[in-house]
Amino acid sequence: MKKNNSRRSFLKKASLTSAALTASPFILTSQEDEKILLSRNYNEPKYTANDHINLALIGAGIQGIYDTQAALGVQGIKLVVACDLYLGRLDRAKELWGDAIFVTQDYRKILERKDIDAVIVATPDHWHQKITIDALNAGKHVYCEKPMVQKFEEGQAIIEAQKKSGKICQVGSQGMSSLGNEKAKQLYEDGAIGDIVMLDMYNDRYSAEGAWQYPIPPDANKTTIDYDTFLGTAPKVPYELKRFFRWRNYQDYGTGVAGDLFVHAFSTLNHVISSHGPNRALATGGLRYWKDGRDVPDVTITLYDYPKTETHAAFNAAFRINFIAGNGGGGGFKLIGTEGEMEVGQNQVKLTRSKLGRVPGSYSLIAYTEETQEKIKTAYANKNLESRKNNLSTGTTTWEAPHNYKGGHYDHFYNFFSAIRTNGAVIQDPTFGLRAAGAALLANKSYFKNRPVDWDPTKMKLL
């Protein structure tokens, strides 16, 4: 990985124009505080009706709707079918996308249709593997919501099914294709932060909705919900509306905060530094506040070890989730290196660089006589302590997306549909998706086993 640590080099690289990412200065306040506007060039020809990609949605809940809205923003996409096990969501689908769409509670009816080109799989996690494989085997391209799998052992079958089918499979961590991620990757590879030593990620929330206490509609009952199909391969338990509408709160159907939130961070981190992921995790936490029947923690901290590779030094990563953060909530994602720090978001990258203090100050000199202090200062003054002294830039540079940026979610679907049309590569294929999901699932395994767990990120196997 070639590194170039001068600010001039960073700004030259930032202003290079490519088919994907461009940047230009829009505010220059001083040498130590500047902002640069990012932009992206899209190749979006006008498509005729015959050129449309016919799309089906499997799982028309919250994320499924957001996914579909983002997908339909891309030129040449037509929603044909929506599927969900709750009839009320099928009514909502017609409200959103018109009475002409076909609706069903049985996803298999979608896969039988020859006019469907691609499907979005936005079901509870425990259904991801089966529906994704069924869709690939039926000749459909698949956008599968993260985490790609609920269990470690489910991933290889998806990888094999995708290769056998020859179809495109994109895993849906929606920020993966964002301007922020792409700029962060460029900066990292240019050596902007030196060697990475730590990743600091946190996601704090302070609302019932943020803690997955989603509202249950008044018409939800045994006649409007196909509860038995929802359970699938999970244990057969008595009918309970909370399990259906708040499935993220249960190990039987979801993957907890790790699979829902950590996986986004792992997708970004592994992409930015070109890594396969961590090899060890140690988790702690508990159910501190939302004691509503859920069996996953609402507060958790996990520490990860990343081994040294060709693209990064050995480093540690700290992931924290707090669903009862009394400060009101917030979040952050920081890559901290030996020469700088990057705070990364979908729409922004903030790079801060400081000069390493090598000359002793008054704190340590106070123990010596004034004569000795002067000798020490003279000795340090004669040393070449900073080989980058003339090139080292300090201060903060921020790269921001413009106000009219279409967003990372749009970009992720643009990447997916472009790959379908050109038979190209996606940014988050099943192998990448399994490595991101596997790293996240380590947190759950460590938490419930109450011990560190080891993982081979290259072979994608527990040790």
mmCIF file of C-alpha atoms in Angstrom, residues 42 47 66 72 77 99 116 134 147 166 182-183 194 196 205 209 254 293 295 315 340 360 383 405 416 431 445 454:
data_model
loop_
_atom_site.group_PDB
_atom_site.id
_atom_site.type_symbol
_atom_site.label_atom_id
_atom_site.label_comp_id
_atom_site.label_asym_id
_atom_site.label_seq_id
_atom_site.Cartn_x
_atom_site.Cartn_y
_atom_site.Cartn_z
ATOM 1 C CA TYR A 42 -23.693 8.663 -12.920
ATOM 2 C CA TYR A 47 -34.436 3.046 -20.872
ATOM 3 C CA TYR A 66 -36.803 1.860 2.149
ATOM 4 C CA LEU A 72 -36.915 2.715 -7.871
ATOM 5 C CA ILE A 77 -36.324 -0.193 -12.687
ATOM 6 C CA ASP A 99 -52.757 -1.212 -7.716
ATOM 7 C CA ILE A 116 -38.978 -11.192 -12.735
ATOM 8 C CA ASP A 134 -34.062 -20.323 -3.892
ATOM 9 C CA PRO A 147 -26.656 -9.584 7.633
ATOM 10 C CA GLY A 166 -23.998 -16.919 -12.551
ATOM 11 C CA GLU A 182 -15.136 5.687 -1.345
ATOM 12 C CA LYS A 183 -13.307 8.836 -0.243
ATOM 13 C CA GLY A 194 -0.435 6.270 8.626
ATOM 14 C CA ILE A 196 -4.175 2.103 11.610
ATOM 15 C CA ARG A 205 -30.102 5.465 20.834
ATOM 16 C CA GLU A 209 -38.439 2.905 18.144
ATOM 17 C CA GLY A 254 -32.669 -12.036 14.233
ATOM 18 C CA GLY A 293 -39.462 -10.160 26.572
ATOM 19 C CA ASP A 295 -33.553 -12.212 24.704
ATOM 20 C CA PHE A 315 -4.940 -3.168 15.316
ATOM 21 C CA GLY A 340 -4.093 10.945 11.760
ATOM 22 C CA PRO A 360 10.129 17.207 26.220
ATOM 23 C CA LYS A 383 18.341 16.188 16.656
ATOM 24 C CA TYR A 405 -26.374 13.907 -3.349
ATOM 25 C CA PHE A 416 -26.319 -3.617 -8.080
ATOM 26 C CA THR A 431 -17.959 -13.643 0.127
ATOM 27 C CA LYS A 445 -21.162 -15.938 20.212
ATOM 28 C CA ASP A 454 -11.657 -17.003 17.376
#
